[in-house]
Structures are given as C-alpha cells and as structure tokens.
C-alpha cells in the first residue's frame, strides 16, 4: 500500500537536499511538499510503471521506507533501468513541485514572487564600450 | 452554407505578416473592404502567467511555446491550436494562434538580414537568390521598426549604415558585460541586439522591467506584438478583424480565387467571396491551407509545402564560480556577434552563423536540464548552474531542401482542415556550421572564465522560425509566389508571411516578414488605385 511516508521517502531519495554548491542549502523534497500534493504525485498515471517497479524491488511500501538510504537508491535505479520514461516522468513531476516551491526558490536566492508586476533590476552599460567595435569598420559583405 | 457580402480582400492570419499587410493596404487605399480572419481571439495580458506563482511550470503545459504540448495539457483558451504531427522532424514547431500570432510569445530579437543573404546562389553557389535586394527592402524595414518600436544601438558595423533604433538598447546586465569583455578580448564583433522591446514607455506601453519570461507573454506591453502595435491602427482605419474564424478552404474558379470558406466559433460555415485572398498563417498554416485547397502539389518536385526552413541552433552553456544575472531581462535580447556571419570557405562550409548571448532559464527549467539525473549530485549540479551560467546560442543559415516539408493527410482535423505534419532534418553544411559555431562559443565562454561547458546541438524545442514553404521567386517551377507575393498559379492569392523566404539567413525572421508584408501590400494597393 502506498502512503505519505512511502511517497515522501521516494521524493527525498530523489531530492535529498542539504548543503549544495554556492552556499545553497535546501530541505529534502519529502519534508517540503504537502500530503495531498505528494499523494497525487506518486499516483501519476504516466509514472505508474516506475512506482510499481520500486514497490516490487523493495518488497512493498513499508519495506522501502525501512531500507537503508543506499538500498533505497538502488531500488530507484532498478525502476529507472526497467521503466525509463515512467521514471523520468516521476522525476520531472517532482522537480516541478520542488523547484517552484517558495522555500527552494529562496534557498537559491531567487524571489519567490512571480516575475510580474515587480520585474527585476538590470544593470545598464556604458555605450562607449562599443566604440572600439565600430571603429573596426564594416564587416558585412559588400556585394556591389 | 450562407454566403456573405463580397469584400475586396480577405486576409488569413493576424500575426507579423497579416497585421502589417492589413494596416499598410488600407492606409494606402482608403475605402477598401478588408476582413482579416484569425482562428484565435484576443489575448488578455492580465492573464499571462507571469503574475502567477506557477509561471515556471506553466511553460511546460498550457503556456508552452509548442502547440502540441499546449493541446496535450488540455489546451490554452488564448491560443486556437491545431496539432502538428512532428515525428519526422528533428525540431518541434513553435507558434501562437491568436490575434498577434506568434508575436504573442516570441522573444522580440529584431535583426535584419544582411545584403549577402539575398544573393546566396550568386555569391556562394548554394540555395537560391531572393528576387529582391536588401536595398529594395530597406525602407520597409524602417517602417516596420517604427510601428513595432525598436531598441538598440546605432552604428553596428555588421550592417550597412543607417540603422537608427528609436529607443536605447536593453541593459546588458552582469552576464552581458562579462560576455562583451570576452568578445572584446578575442577581438570579435559584438553588439547589443536590436529588440522590439521598449526601453522607455510610449503611449500605453510601459518600459520593459526585465521580468524575464517573454515567451509567456508580456504583461507590461513593452514587448511588441502585433495585437498592440499594428492592430489598433489597422482597426481604426477600418479593417475588420474577425476572430475565432478558421479559414478551411480557398475557393477557386477559372484560375482565380473567388473567396474563402470559414468556420466561426460555433462551428457554422460561411462562404466569404473576395477579390483577393491574402495568406499569413505562417510557414505551416499557410502551406496547410494552400495544399488543403488543392492549389498543389503538382508533382513531387513541387515547391509548395517543401523547403521548410527552421533555423537549427545549438546552445553552449558555460558555468562560472561568480554569480551572474542570467535569468533577468528579455529572453532573446542581450548581445550578438556576426563575426562569423559571412562566408569564409576556409572554415569548411558556406554561409555562416550568429552567436547570440540570450538570457538564462528559470530555476525549474535549469533543473529540468539535469533530468534524468537525480539525487544529491543532480541537486549540486543545479546549484552550480543556476545564476552561475551564461548561454551562447549558435544560429545557422538554413537553406531550402525539398525533403524538408509540410504535408497534409486525407484525414480532416477537428478544425475542419486536413491533418498536417512536418519533416525536417538539417543538412550536412548545417552540421558543419553548427560544429564550428559551438567551437567558437566554447572559445568565448572560456575567455569569459567558464570552468565547465556543456554543448547542446539541435535542442528539439527550438522550431521558432517556420519559413520557406511557399517560396518567392521568378520561376514557377521552383517557387510558389512572385517577387510581390502573388501565387504563380493563382495571381489573386498573395502570401505575406514567413513562408515566402527563399532562404533563411542566420538571423531571426520577423523584422523581414513585416518588411515584406508592408512592401507586398504597398504594391497591391497600387493595383486597387
Ligand atoms: C517562442 C517563440 C520565440 C520567437 N522569437 C523570435 C525572435 O526573437 N525574433 C524573431 O524575429 N522571430 C521570433 N519568433 C518567430 C516569429 O514570431 C515568427 O517568425 C513570426 O511571428 C511569423 O509571422 P507570420 O506572419 O509568418 O505568422 P504568425 O505570426 O505565426 O501568425 C500566423 C497567424 O495565422 C493564424 N492562422 C493560421 N491558420 C489560419 C487559418 N486557417 N484561419 C485563420 N487563421 C489562421 C494563426 O492563428 C496565427 O495567428 C519566435 C517564435 C516563437 C514561437
Ligand atoms: S522581460 Fe521585458 S519584454 Fe520580456 S516580458 Fe518582461 S517586461 Fe516584457
């Protein structure tokens, strides 16, 4: 049987979080995403074959949750090898939930609010920097 | 089927070509009765997803640039899409089907072709020459610029003198400045792009606030799209824009078009007689309608539907220890280099390419680049890449080949037109150009300080430019329309969109599409006078 803890454990195996590069520190996916969303994710039709393969490999949902971390990753690798496109779907759908989450955006030092209406500041430049390029003279092919 | 009162001109499609044509024709010949039939409706800028929290994932569903993805996700009420079978194509077709056409979700990079692009056969022995020259098109480029509103910097040595953008260039940001420094160190041409983006407000359009995802619609109206540039003026002059109206057939008799059949929102069909029928449905939509109306093909060498050009590209991405502002700013509008645009046979290919520094992905899209990787390693990769990357897009010349084409099937799609498919694979010359371009991009990124580089040749979701399927020329055997856009077979059918390109050049096409449409409309106006 699939439950929150199975879905959360799969999610956290795929996206374990922690300290990354460039000072980014993110939570694991299983702790971040709410229960209802997580249940929908793990039951996604197009990912079904991969989820079943994980359950088969681990010997059920509870067994999967109780496996040591390295063995959980192995079970996912088996599912990935046998059901590539369903597994990719599982990963892609999780990425959408995770990398659009305000907490994750903030951890990556990006604003969690949408792009509009605020927009972003962008540094201008000194146009004289292009005078040297212009000074080279025409580079287009004069055909007359 | 009810027959409507006859009109002078029926235009099909309200995007770049159709909008410019409609405005120019009525401006020059007051009193004409012109109706533009557009399969979609008006978009509402307040509904663009850029004000929503799920704006990133919407780019993978209802606000994707690809009509098949939009349909698969349940459709988008703001784009009246049709499916395009693309299994035979290395690139996926991208477009928007509403008032404004693909200028709704385009990136607004607005370069012109080079003079040499019009003479590739004479100069380099490949493709075909255009039946017009750069000089002949130049005044129309100017008019189109004024209508759209263009930002940029005068004095680009890659073009003949005279380009005077109305607005100052789009800011480069830290990523652009870093790229400029690298170009400078290599001694390569580089210039701020011409962008159909306002950098200062004008009338009811605000200045760009650098929000980023232009391909999901611009809610500030800083980005030019023909629904906000040409259409208000064309409608004021008296053009009728009939929305939610799919033209399913061009009717002909005795070698002349007699009008069109269209379907309204409720599915009711009408016959609309017209003296002239003008097509502007883009490189796929126009060919589909012409083929579906029995105007070709006459043989397997027939140019109608053939010679599809899609401008293959590669992305070369460099990663930096320092933070950069890559995801900020209008997506297509930073810097370009035309250092390698013109032919140099020593490179092992003819014609050339542009290097374009575009803006970077959102966090989600950057992360999805790493799929199928997962686990901590994948997450570390994302953190190394996001806000620490610079992307160089290599865009090559594309030349016509008969096997790259739009075809229709006998089956009818739910919009009443035949089902449509595309076949496209790049030529060996293109492979060589792309490889050369990727090497140069890598050289540039190394000079800029990148410590790791990833190449992505022919990414599928880059079929932005749909060109060449009703090519312009003087020979009816090898071209579909004459130098004024009139069909060789049926002269009162005019084509005024990207389909008429005989070759593609290595720059984005919309400024040339608009210029051609203005020119064709001007000539048609003389016939009416
Ligand atoms: C994501 C994206 C980014 C792009 N970025 C750039 C860029 O930076 N610079 C650039 O120069 N170009 C860019 N382009 C390409 C540019 O937008 C197109 O080349 C240009 O809009 C094509 O003009 P058109 O008139 O040929 O067709 P479109 O603008 O596509 O208009 C065709 C119209 O015809 C309508 N239509 C089709 N068939 C029918 C029918 N049977 N009945 C009624 N209506 C019909 C459609 O609904 C549509 O509105 C981009 C395109 C996309 C999709
Ligand atoms: S970046 Fe500028 S042009 Fe692009 S959508 Fe945002 S405001 Fe519009």
XYZ file of C-alpha atoms and ligand atoms in Angstrom:
734
model
C 0.000 0.000 0.000
C 1.198 3.497 -0.807
C 1.103 6.135 1.881
C 2.561 9.513 2.651
C 5.643 8.068 4.142
C 6.362 5.953 1.047
C 5.808 8.912 -1.302
C 7.864 11.217 0.914
C 10.679 8.706 1.131
C 10.795 8.250 -2.648
C 10.752 12.046 -3.038
C 13.543 12.509 -0.525
C 15.628 9.844 -2.193
C 15.264 11.666 -5.492
C 15.867 15.112 -3.988
C 17.627 14.686 -0.615
C 18.589 18.370 -0.241
C 21.167 19.576 2.272
C 24.162 21.765 1.585
C 24.811 22.175 -2.125
C 27.230 24.397 -4.055
C 27.406 28.217 -3.989
C 26.093 28.378 -0.427
C 22.685 26.869 -1.325
C 21.092 24.844 1.464
C 17.754 23.178 0.677
C 15.339 20.863 2.503
C 14.623 17.351 1.229
C 11.589 17.044 -1.025
C 9.684 14.708 1.316
C 9.555 17.286 4.059
C 8.666 20.213 1.837
C 5.668 19.129 -0.175
C 2.245 18.787 1.419
C 0.490 15.466 1.781
C -2.282 15.900 -0.787
C 0.149 17.034 -3.488
C 2.515 14.214 -2.652
C -0.251 11.586 -2.969
C -1.234 12.947 -6.371
C 2.375 12.910 -7.487
C 3.068 9.292 -6.568
C -0.209 8.190 -8.202
C 0.526 9.951 -11.518
C -0.768 7.701 -14.320
C 2.274 8.126 -16.549
C 4.651 7.226 -13.701
C 2.738 4.170 -12.538
C 5.064 1.549 -14.046
C 8.066 3.083 -12.282
C 6.317 3.262 -8.902
C 5.224 -0.373 -9.188
C 8.776 -1.383 -10.046
C 10.068 0.403 -6.924
C 7.497 -1.408 -4.782
C 8.357 -4.761 -6.372
C 12.060 -4.258 -5.896
C 11.737 -3.207 -2.260
C 9.023 -5.731 -1.370
C 6.313 -3.160 -0.630
C 5.904 0.400 0.598
C 6.802 -0.214 4.238
C 9.837 -2.266 3.297
C 11.031 0.545 1.034
C 10.718 3.122 3.819
C 12.675 0.862 6.178
C 15.552 0.220 3.768
C 18.879 1.953 4.398
C 19.355 5.020 2.171
C 21.787 3.324 -0.212
C 19.390 0.401 -0.816
C 16.517 2.790 -1.462
C 18.582 4.468 -4.141
C 19.342 1.017 -5.606
C 15.608 0.261 -5.816
C 15.067 3.514 -7.699
C 17.891 2.647 -10.083
C 16.247 -0.676 -10.883
C 12.968 1.109 -11.648
C 14.832 3.649 -13.761
C 16.581 0.936 -15.767
C 13.386 -1.007 -16.413
C 10.896 1.798 -16.945
C 12.909 4.787 -18.155
C 10.152 7.015 -19.435
C 7.799 6.401 -16.488
C 10.690 7.060 -14.128
C 11.615 10.284 -15.917
C 8.005 11.373 -15.582
C 8.150 10.707 -11.847
C 11.323 12.792 -11.565
C 10.073 15.591 -13.796
C 6.791 15.938 -11.932
C 8.644 16.065 -8.622
C 11.065 18.685 -9.937
C 8.091 20.848 -10.876
C 6.733 20.694 -7.338
C 10.099 21.187 -5.719
C 11.886 23.820 -7.768
C 8.799 26.031 -7.913
C 8.367 25.930 -4.134
C 8.945 29.336 -2.463
C 11.325 27.793 0.091
C 13.518 26.319 -2.617
C 13.443 29.489 -4.713
C 14.518 31.462 -1.648
C 17.283 28.965 -0.892
C 18.579 29.526 -4.434
C 18.463 33.270 -3.697
C 15.648 33.881 -6.120
C 12.484 35.788 -5.432
C 9.523 33.527 -4.694
C 7.048 36.115 -6.031
C 6.241 35.855 -9.750
C 8.220 37.928 -12.302
C 5.454 40.491 -12.666
C 4.426 43.091 -11.704
C 7.713 43.870 -9.998
C 10.172 42.835 -12.705
C 13.884 42.857 -11.930
C 16.670 45.397 -11.906
C 19.223 45.004 -14.632
C 22.467 46.920 -14.748
C 22.907 49.216 -17.732
C 26.194 49.711 -19.530
C 28.388 52.332 -20.956
C 27.690 52.584 -24.668
C 31.195 53.838 -25.314
C 32.339 50.243 -24.790
C 31.103 49.584 -28.361
C 33.053 52.417 -29.942
C 36.026 50.125 -30.371
C 33.871 47.535 -32.143
C 32.509 50.188 -34.506
C 35.997 51.537 -35.135
C 36.928 48.273 -36.860
C 34.825 49.439 -39.800
C 32.251 47.484 -41.796
C 32.343 43.692 -41.593
C 29.279 42.995 -43.738
C 29.915 41.636 -47.185
C 29.551 44.489 -49.624
C 28.086 42.895 -52.711
C 28.155 45.812 -55.156
C -23.767 27.369 -46.311
C -24.575 31.065 -46.005
C -22.750 33.378 -48.408
C -21.606 36.708 -47.004
C -21.499 40.006 -48.895
C -18.462 40.198 -51.171
C -15.409 42.094 -49.977
C -12.229 43.356 -51.610
C -9.609 41.496 -49.593
C -9.697 38.515 -47.217
C -6.557 38.158 -45.092
C -5.917 34.922 -43.219
C -3.867 35.262 -40.053
C -3.208 38.301 -37.867
C 0.431 37.707 -36.857
C 3.509 39.505 -38.073
C 2.723 39.289 -41.782
C -1.079 39.641 -41.706
C -1.129 42.623 -39.351
C 1.481 44.625 -41.248
C -0.233 43.832 -44.555
C -3.716 44.843 -43.362
C -2.540 48.163 -41.955
C -0.493 49.114 -44.983
C -3.116 48.137 -47.549
C -5.902 50.188 -46.019
C -3.604 53.103 -45.283
C -2.758 53.260 -48.973
C -6.241 52.557 -50.361
C -8.919 54.053 -48.146
C -12.355 52.604 -48.696
C -11.383 49.003 -49.381
C -13.405 46.409 -47.528
C -10.830 44.194 -45.824
C -11.519 41.391 -43.376
C -8.765 39.547 -41.538
C -9.812 36.071 -40.410
C -7.988 34.904 -37.320
C -8.510 31.440 -35.850
C -7.800 32.660 -32.313
C -9.165 35.515 -30.230
C -7.602 38.457 -28.424
C -5.199 37.600 -25.638
C -5.662 39.341 -22.308
C -2.278 40.473 -20.951
C -3.632 40.346 -17.401
C -3.993 36.571 -17.852
C -0.377 35.917 -18.767
C 1.133 33.515 -16.235
C 3.996 35.839 -15.343
C 1.915 37.146 -12.455
C 1.281 33.623 -11.110
C 3.345 31.519 -8.734
C 3.332 28.568 -11.142
C 4.721 30.621 -14.022
C 7.685 28.292 -14.422
C 5.754 25.051 -14.798
C 3.124 26.718 -16.980
C 5.859 26.993 -19.622
C 5.756 23.192 -19.780
C 1.989 22.985 -20.184
C -0.689 25.471 -21.287
C 1.846 28.264 -21.838
C 4.405 26.174 -23.677
C 5.597 27.602 -26.988
C 4.717 24.295 -28.648
C 1.080 23.848 -29.756
C 1.183 20.058 -29.289
C 2.275 20.475 -25.659
C -0.456 23.036 -25.067
C -3.073 20.704 -26.557
C -1.791 17.738 -24.551
C -2.135 19.750 -21.368
C -5.783 20.480 -22.100
C -5.304 23.499 -24.346
C -4.985 27.207 -23.782
C -8.086 29.358 -24.286
C -5.837 32.108 -25.623
C -4.404 30.063 -28.488
C -6.642 28.278 -31.027
C -4.174 25.500 -31.665
C -4.059 22.672 -34.136
C -1.921 19.577 -33.754
C 1.180 19.281 -35.931
C 2.494 15.740 -36.417
C 6.244 16.178 -35.955
C 7.711 12.677 -35.668
C 9.653 13.267 -38.879
C 11.160 16.494 -37.671
C 14.278 16.988 -35.617
C 12.838 20.284 -34.367
C 9.413 20.809 -32.808
C 7.271 23.586 -34.272
C 6.642 26.577 -32.006
C 3.942 29.197 -32.590
C 0.956 31.031 -31.135
C -2.507 31.083 -32.689
C -4.366 34.217 -31.670
C -4.583 37.890 -32.596
C -0.904 38.805 -32.883
C 0.104 35.305 -33.998
C 3.496 34.142 -32.837
C 4.494 37.668 -31.817
C 2.463 36.959 -28.658
C 5.081 34.512 -27.393
C 8.152 35.467 -29.423
C 11.376 36.781 -27.941
C 11.424 40.023 -29.973
C 15.011 39.864 -31.189
C 14.616 42.036 -34.287
C 17.646 41.828 -36.592
C 17.614 42.361 -40.337
C 19.026 40.025 -42.928
C 22.391 41.035 -44.387
C 22.694 42.199 -48.020
C 24.523 38.940 -48.847
C 21.567 36.864 -47.583
C 19.594 37.944 -50.630
C 22.205 36.563 -53.064
C 23.424 33.228 -51.725
C 23.322 31.484 -55.101
C 25.287 34.187 -56.921
C 27.777 34.674 -54.123
C 28.220 31.179 -52.734
C 26.596 28.809 -55.222
C 24.042 27.420 -52.762
C 20.295 27.812 -52.255
C 18.632 30.446 -54.420
C 18.853 34.202 -54.751
C 15.987 36.281 -53.465
C 14.188 38.122 -56.243
C 14.657 41.367 -54.285
C 17.638 43.049 -52.654
C 18.425 44.446 -49.229
C 18.289 47.972 -50.656
C 14.774 47.390 -52.005
C 13.587 46.145 -48.634
C 15.363 48.762 -46.528
C 12.577 51.388 -46.477
C 10.108 48.725 -45.385
C 12.399 47.581 -42.586
C 12.350 51.208 -41.424
C 8.529 51.458 -41.479
C 8.187 48.160 -39.662
C 10.649 49.329 -36.991
C 8.616 52.482 -36.408
C 5.386 50.524 -35.959
C 6.863 47.904 -33.652
C 9.167 50.173 -31.596
C 12.770 49.058 -31.581
C 15.550 49.400 -29.011
C 19.192 49.076 -29.978
C 22.380 50.938 -30.718
C 23.150 52.741 -33.989
C 26.432 52.137 -35.790
C 26.654 48.330 -35.917
C 29.497 47.584 -38.364
C 27.885 44.244 -39.280
C 25.208 46.120 -41.258
C 25.114 48.838 -43.905
C 24.953 52.268 -42.265
C 21.623 53.873 -41.447
C 20.061 51.748 -38.707
C 18.729 54.187 -36.103
C 16.834 52.417 -33.310
C 14.299 54.694 -31.622
C 14.987 53.511 -28.081
C 18.219 52.972 -26.153
C 19.469 49.367 -26.024
C 18.259 46.844 -23.486
C 20.595 46.775 -20.466
C 23.272 44.088 -20.674
C 23.411 43.132 -17.009
C 26.421 41.481 -15.417
C 26.222 38.445 -17.720
C 26.119 40.617 -20.833
C 29.009 42.780 -19.681
C 31.075 39.715 -18.984
C 30.306 38.340 -22.442
C 31.179 41.712 -24.008
C 34.541 41.687 -22.241
C 35.267 38.220 -23.611
C 34.282 39.205 -27.162
C 36.494 42.250 -26.833
C 39.453 40.196 -25.627
C 39.058 37.901 -28.651
C 38.674 40.868 -30.998
C 35.311 39.567 -32.271
C 32.385 41.643 -33.390
C 29.632 42.025 -30.788
C 26.749 44.442 -30.480
C 23.660 44.956 -28.313
C 20.756 43.284 -30.141
C 18.017 45.141 -31.974
C 14.993 44.347 -29.848
C 11.318 45.031 -30.499
C 11.116 45.916 -26.822
C 10.509 49.377 -25.393
C 13.208 50.530 -23.030
C 11.192 53.700 -22.347
C 7.436 53.887 -22.138
C 5.463 55.015 -25.197
C 1.736 55.754 -25.255
C 0.057 52.855 -23.465
C 3.125 50.629 -23.464
C 5.394 50.599 -20.431
C 9.148 50.225 -20.486
C 10.496 46.698 -20.058
C 11.073 45.879 -16.389
C 13.336 42.903 -17.216
C 10.958 40.317 -15.773
C 12.388 37.531 -17.982
C 9.856 35.088 -19.463
C 8.846 36.986 -22.646
C 7.768 33.709 -24.265
C 4.851 33.520 -21.873
C 3.508 36.928 -22.907
C 4.457 40.429 -21.852
C 2.057 41.973 -19.378
C 3.755 45.402 -19.448
C 3.260 45.556 -23.237
C 6.920 46.550 -23.525
C 7.446 43.693 -25.958
C 5.965 44.466 -29.359
C 3.281 42.079 -30.555
C 1.047 42.953 -33.465
C -2.133 42.931 -31.354
C -0.816 46.055 -29.619
C 1.267 47.614 -32.421
C -0.372 47.234 -35.834
C -3.874 46.109 -34.982
C -5.228 49.139 -33.095
C -4.168 51.330 -36.048
C -5.459 48.934 -38.700
C -8.826 48.663 -36.947
C -9.053 52.431 -36.592
C -8.522 52.727 -40.352
C -11.411 50.330 -40.905
C -10.004 46.810 -41.252
C -12.370 44.254 -39.749
C -10.633 41.615 -37.641
C -12.905 38.584 -37.453
C -11.652 36.479 -34.561
C -12.356 32.804 -33.789
C -12.748 32.269 -37.532
C -10.830 29.385 -39.074
C -10.474 29.548 -42.837
C -10.888 25.983 -44.080
C -10.789 26.497 -47.835
C -9.735 28.952 -50.505
C -12.270 28.719 -53.295
C -11.116 28.997 -56.892
C -12.694 29.071 -60.336
C -11.110 29.544 -63.756
C -7.634 30.116 -62.341
C -8.738 32.822 -59.862
C -9.517 32.752 -56.164
C -13.136 33.662 -55.559
C -13.029 33.852 -51.775
C -12.761 31.691 -48.680
C -14.851 29.349 -46.585
C -14.527 29.872 -42.843
C -15.877 28.380 -39.651
C -16.908 30.534 -36.718
C -16.671 29.759 -33.014
C -19.951 27.812 -33.066
C -18.752 25.656 -35.944
C -21.049 27.314 -38.525
C -19.539 27.579 -42.006
C -19.762 30.620 -44.244
C -18.665 31.467 -47.749
C -16.906 34.806 -47.979
C -16.394 35.995 -51.554
C -13.341 38.255 -52.007
C -11.438 39.768 -54.939
C -8.064 38.984 -53.383
C -7.103 36.345 -50.805
C -4.008 37.040 -48.686
C -2.367 34.294 -46.658
C -0.448 34.960 -43.458
C -0.931 31.764 -41.483
C 2.837 31.139 -41.020
C 5.104 28.557 -42.670
C 2.876 25.692 -41.543
C -0.611 27.252 -41.503
C -0.318 28.803 -44.962
C 1.019 25.672 -46.660
C -1.653 23.605 -44.934
C -4.425 25.813 -46.295
C -2.989 26.065 -49.815
C -2.441 22.311 -50.015
C -5.850 21.615 -48.494
C -7.446 23.891 -51.094
C -5.928 21.816 -53.892
C -3.538 24.515 -55.075
C -0.725 21.947 -55.123
C 1.349 19.892 -55.141
C 1.503 19.188 -58.844
C 4.499 16.836 -58.618
C 6.974 15.582 -56.058
C 9.277 18.432 -57.096
C 6.561 20.978 -56.344
C 7.891 23.772 -54.106
C 4.538 24.246 -52.339
C 4.909 22.889 -48.820
C 8.552 21.989 -49.496
C 11.784 23.770 -48.498
C 10.737 24.170 -44.867
C 13.486 26.011 -43.005
C 13.588 26.178 -39.200
C 16.941 27.729 -38.342
C 18.683 24.990 -36.388
C 20.515 26.143 -33.287
C 22.846 24.854 -30.596
C 23.135 26.042 -27.030
C 26.574 26.176 -25.479
C 26.435 26.882 -21.791
C 29.317 27.888 -19.560
C 29.390 27.745 -15.765
C 31.080 30.317 -13.561
C 32.174 30.490 -9.936
C 30.773 34.012 -9.654
C 27.064 34.810 -9.570
C 25.616 36.266 -12.797
C 22.206 37.735 -13.556
C 21.445 35.358 -16.451
C 17.712 34.810 -15.799
C 16.995 38.561 -15.706
C 15.951 40.571 -18.770
C 14.108 39.963 -22.047
C 14.976 36.441 -23.003
C 16.246 36.938 -26.548
C 17.751 40.334 -26.097
C 21.273 40.765 -24.884
C 24.257 40.671 -27.272
C 25.031 39.169 -30.635
C 28.107 38.575 -32.717
C 28.127 38.488 -36.503
C 31.859 37.811 -36.635
C 31.210 34.530 -38.450
C 28.150 35.540 -40.443
C 29.661 35.856 -43.903
C 31.156 33.003 -45.935
C 34.788 32.042 -45.378
C 35.393 28.829 -47.320
C 38.482 28.052 -45.224
C 36.036 27.057 -42.470
C 34.791 24.084 -44.489
C 31.272 25.330 -45.139
C 29.482 28.133 -46.926
C 27.386 30.895 -45.391
C 27.550 31.458 -41.673
C 26.040 31.888 -38.272
C 25.327 34.270 -35.469
C 26.364 33.852 -31.864
C 23.696 35.227 -29.597
C 24.003 35.701 -25.865
C 20.466 35.076 -24.680
C 19.131 35.226 -21.131
C 19.108 32.176 -18.941
C 16.483 29.713 -17.743
C 14.290 29.941 -14.685
C 15.286 27.683 -11.772
C 12.833 24.942 -12.731
C 13.879 24.862 -16.384
C 17.526 24.868 -15.398
C 16.859 21.944 -13.034
C 14.975 20.011 -15.694
C 18.053 20.193 -17.913
C 19.644 17.764 -15.475
C 16.916 15.079 -15.881
C 17.373 12.071 -15.945
C 19.943 12.772 -13.199
C 18.546 12.743 -9.660
C 19.836 12.538 -6.091
C 22.255 14.834 -4.334
C 24.630 15.002 -7.318
C 21.872 16.365 -9.521
C 20.959 18.940 -6.908
C 24.553 20.059 -6.589
C 24.669 20.451 -10.350
C 21.611 22.708 -10.291
C 23.143 24.852 -7.558
C 26.347 25.172 -9.574
C 24.401 26.222 -12.636
C 21.530 28.468 -11.602
C 22.613 32.129 -11.542
C 26.122 30.976 -12.435
C 25.796 30.330 -16.148
C 25.978 32.072 -19.482
C 24.423 30.672 -22.627
C 25.543 31.236 -26.180
C 23.055 30.321 -28.856
C 24.532 29.409 -32.216
C 22.050 30.053 -35.026
C 22.997 28.962 -38.508
C 21.901 29.808 -42.015
C 19.248 27.379 -43.226
C 18.971 26.531 -46.905
C 15.994 25.091 -48.806
C 15.735 21.338 -49.392
C 12.724 19.687 -50.989
C 12.550 16.845 -48.446
C 12.051 19.270 -45.549
C 8.370 19.932 -45.819
C 4.836 20.470 -44.635
C 2.414 17.750 -45.777
C -1.279 17.149 -45.293
C -3.132 13.884 -44.897
C -6.536 12.784 -46.212
C -7.902 12.895 -42.672
C -9.646 16.017 -41.534
C -8.661 17.519 -38.187
C -11.226 18.905 -35.773
C -10.735 22.455 -37.069
C -12.021 21.384 -40.493
C -8.627 21.489 -42.231
C -6.579 18.451 -43.233
C -4.275 16.999 -40.592
C -0.792 18.381 -41.035
C 2.709 17.037 -40.496
C 6.249 18.331 -40.874
C 9.507 16.666 -41.862
C 12.762 18.423 -41.155
C 16.369 17.363 -40.859
C 19.356 19.673 -41.088
C 21.810 19.406 -43.989
C 25.494 18.390 -43.768
C 26.528 22.016 -44.361
C 24.425 22.949 -41.326
C 26.099 20.265 -39.206
C 29.487 21.740 -40.145
C 28.338 25.288 -39.371
C 26.895 24.258 -36.044
C 30.053 22.443 -35.018
C 32.198 25.436 -35.960
C 29.812 27.735 -34.088
C 29.899 25.555 -30.963
C 33.706 25.635 -31.020
C 33.665 29.431 -31.214
C 31.048 29.634 -28.448
C 33.219 27.456 -26.264
C 36.241 29.656 -27.003
C 34.224 32.684 -25.948
C 32.971 31.088 -22.750
C 36.488 30.004 -21.771
C 37.691 33.539 -22.364
C 34.861 34.779 -20.144
C 36.097 32.498 -17.353
C 33.790 29.474 -17.559
C 35.204 26.444 -15.723
C 32.799 23.914 -17.271
C 30.982 23.899 -20.586
C 28.027 21.891 -21.886
C 27.024 21.682 -25.551
C 23.502 21.022 -26.740
C 23.244 20.742 -30.536
C 19.777 20.774 -32.083
C 17.684 21.044 -28.919
C 14.214 19.987 -30.117
C 12.096 22.812 -28.689
C 13.628 25.437 -30.949
C 11.402 25.418 -34.040
C 10.601 29.105 -33.654
C 11.075 30.045 -37.283
C 8.761 28.430 -39.842
C 9.959 29.537 -43.230
C 10.141 28.768 -46.931
C 7.107 26.601 -47.728
C 5.699 28.996 -50.358
C 8.976 30.494 -51.523
C 9.230 33.661 -53.537
C 10.979 33.633 -56.932
C 10.611 34.340 -60.604
C 10.499 30.716 -61.795
C 7.108 28.995 -61.280
C 8.859 25.611 -61.360
C 10.958 26.347 -58.287
C 8.954 28.976 -56.414
C 5.354 29.424 -55.325
C 4.936 33.199 -55.354
C 6.395 36.007 -57.450
C 8.505 38.886 -56.078
C 5.307 40.656 -54.985
C 3.964 37.662 -53.092
C 1.405 36.703 -55.774
C 0.907 32.997 -56.392
C 2.264 31.998 -59.777
C -0.667 29.624 -60.224
C -3.408 31.936 -58.962
C -2.277 35.558 -59.059
C -5.043 36.944 -56.852
C -3.715 34.857 -53.964
C -0.949 36.710 -52.132
C 1.283 35.181 -49.448
C 2.841 37.641 -46.995
C 4.309 35.619 -44.134
C 7.456 33.638 -43.349
C 6.520 31.046 -45.983
C 7.865 33.242 -48.778
C 11.511 33.209 -47.646
C 13.634 31.635 -50.428
C 16.481 31.137 -47.917
C 16.595 31.870 -44.217
C 19.790 33.780 -43.434
C 21.180 33.217 -39.968
C 19.104 35.762 -38.090
C 15.589 35.792 -36.689
C 12.981 36.467 -39.370
C 10.163 38.645 -38.003
C 11.581 42.007 -38.990
C 11.975 40.726 -42.565
C 8.471 39.200 -42.554
C 6.983 42.548 -41.507
C 9.035 44.446 -44.088
C 8.000 42.081 -46.899
C 4.331 42.285 -45.915
C 4.452 46.097 -45.999
C 6.077 46.007 -49.425
C 3.621 43.486 -50.857
C 0.636 45.450 -49.509
C 2.001 48.640 -50.995
C 2.176 47.016 -54.431
C -1.288 45.504 -54.138
C -2.615 48.933 -53.160
C -1.356 50.263 -56.499
C -3.435 47.625 -58.302
C -6.537 48.836 -56.497
C -5.886 52.506 -57.167
C 8.668 31.184 -28.733
C 8.998 31.956 -29.985
C 10.055 32.857 -29.980
C 10.367 33.575 -31.138
N 11.346 34.535 -31.086
C 11.596 35.302 -32.182
C 12.535 36.375 -32.133
O 13.146 36.652 -31.102
N 12.728 37.100 -33.265
C 12.073 36.835 -34.435
O 12.318 37.518 -35.432
N 11.185 35.829 -34.500
C 10.918 35.075 -33.404
N 9.970 34.089 -33.460
C 9.322 33.822 -34.759
C 8.281 34.873 -35.107
O 7.392 35.040 -34.032
C 7.548 34.398 -36.340
O 8.508 34.191 -37.371
C 6.520 35.376 -36.868
O 5.583 35.743 -35.899
C 5.832 34.709 -38.043
O 4.943 35.602 -38.632
P 3.838 35.020 -39.595
O 3.012 36.162 -40.037
O 4.527 34.179 -40.606
O 2.970 34.012 -38.694
P 2.381 34.116 -37.230
O 2.871 35.317 -36.532
O 2.604 32.807 -36.592
O 0.820 34.323 -37.481
C 0.022 33.349 -38.114
C -1.424 33.552 -37.689
O -2.288 32.899 -38.600
C -3.363 32.312 -37.909
N -3.905 31.244 -38.746
C -3.226 30.175 -39.233
N -4.035 29.421 -39.994
C -5.252 30.018 -40.006
C -6.500 29.693 -40.614
N -6.645 28.608 -41.382
N -7.549 30.524 -40.395
C -7.406 31.621 -39.615
N -6.244 31.963 -39.004
C -5.174 31.176 -39.210
C -2.739 31.837 -36.614
O -3.708 31.690 -35.602
C -1.742 32.964 -36.325
O -2.305 33.960 -35.507
C 9.627 33.370 -32.328
C 8.555 32.460 -32.334
C 8.226 31.762 -31.177
C 7.059 30.833 -31.209
S 11.405 40.966 -19.944
Fe 10.556 42.912 -20.636
S 9.791 42.495 -22.709
Fe 10.075 40.493 -21.714
S 8.090 40.006 -20.817
Fe 9.286 41.055 -19.217
S 8.719 43.218 -19.394
Fe 8.082 42.192 -21.292
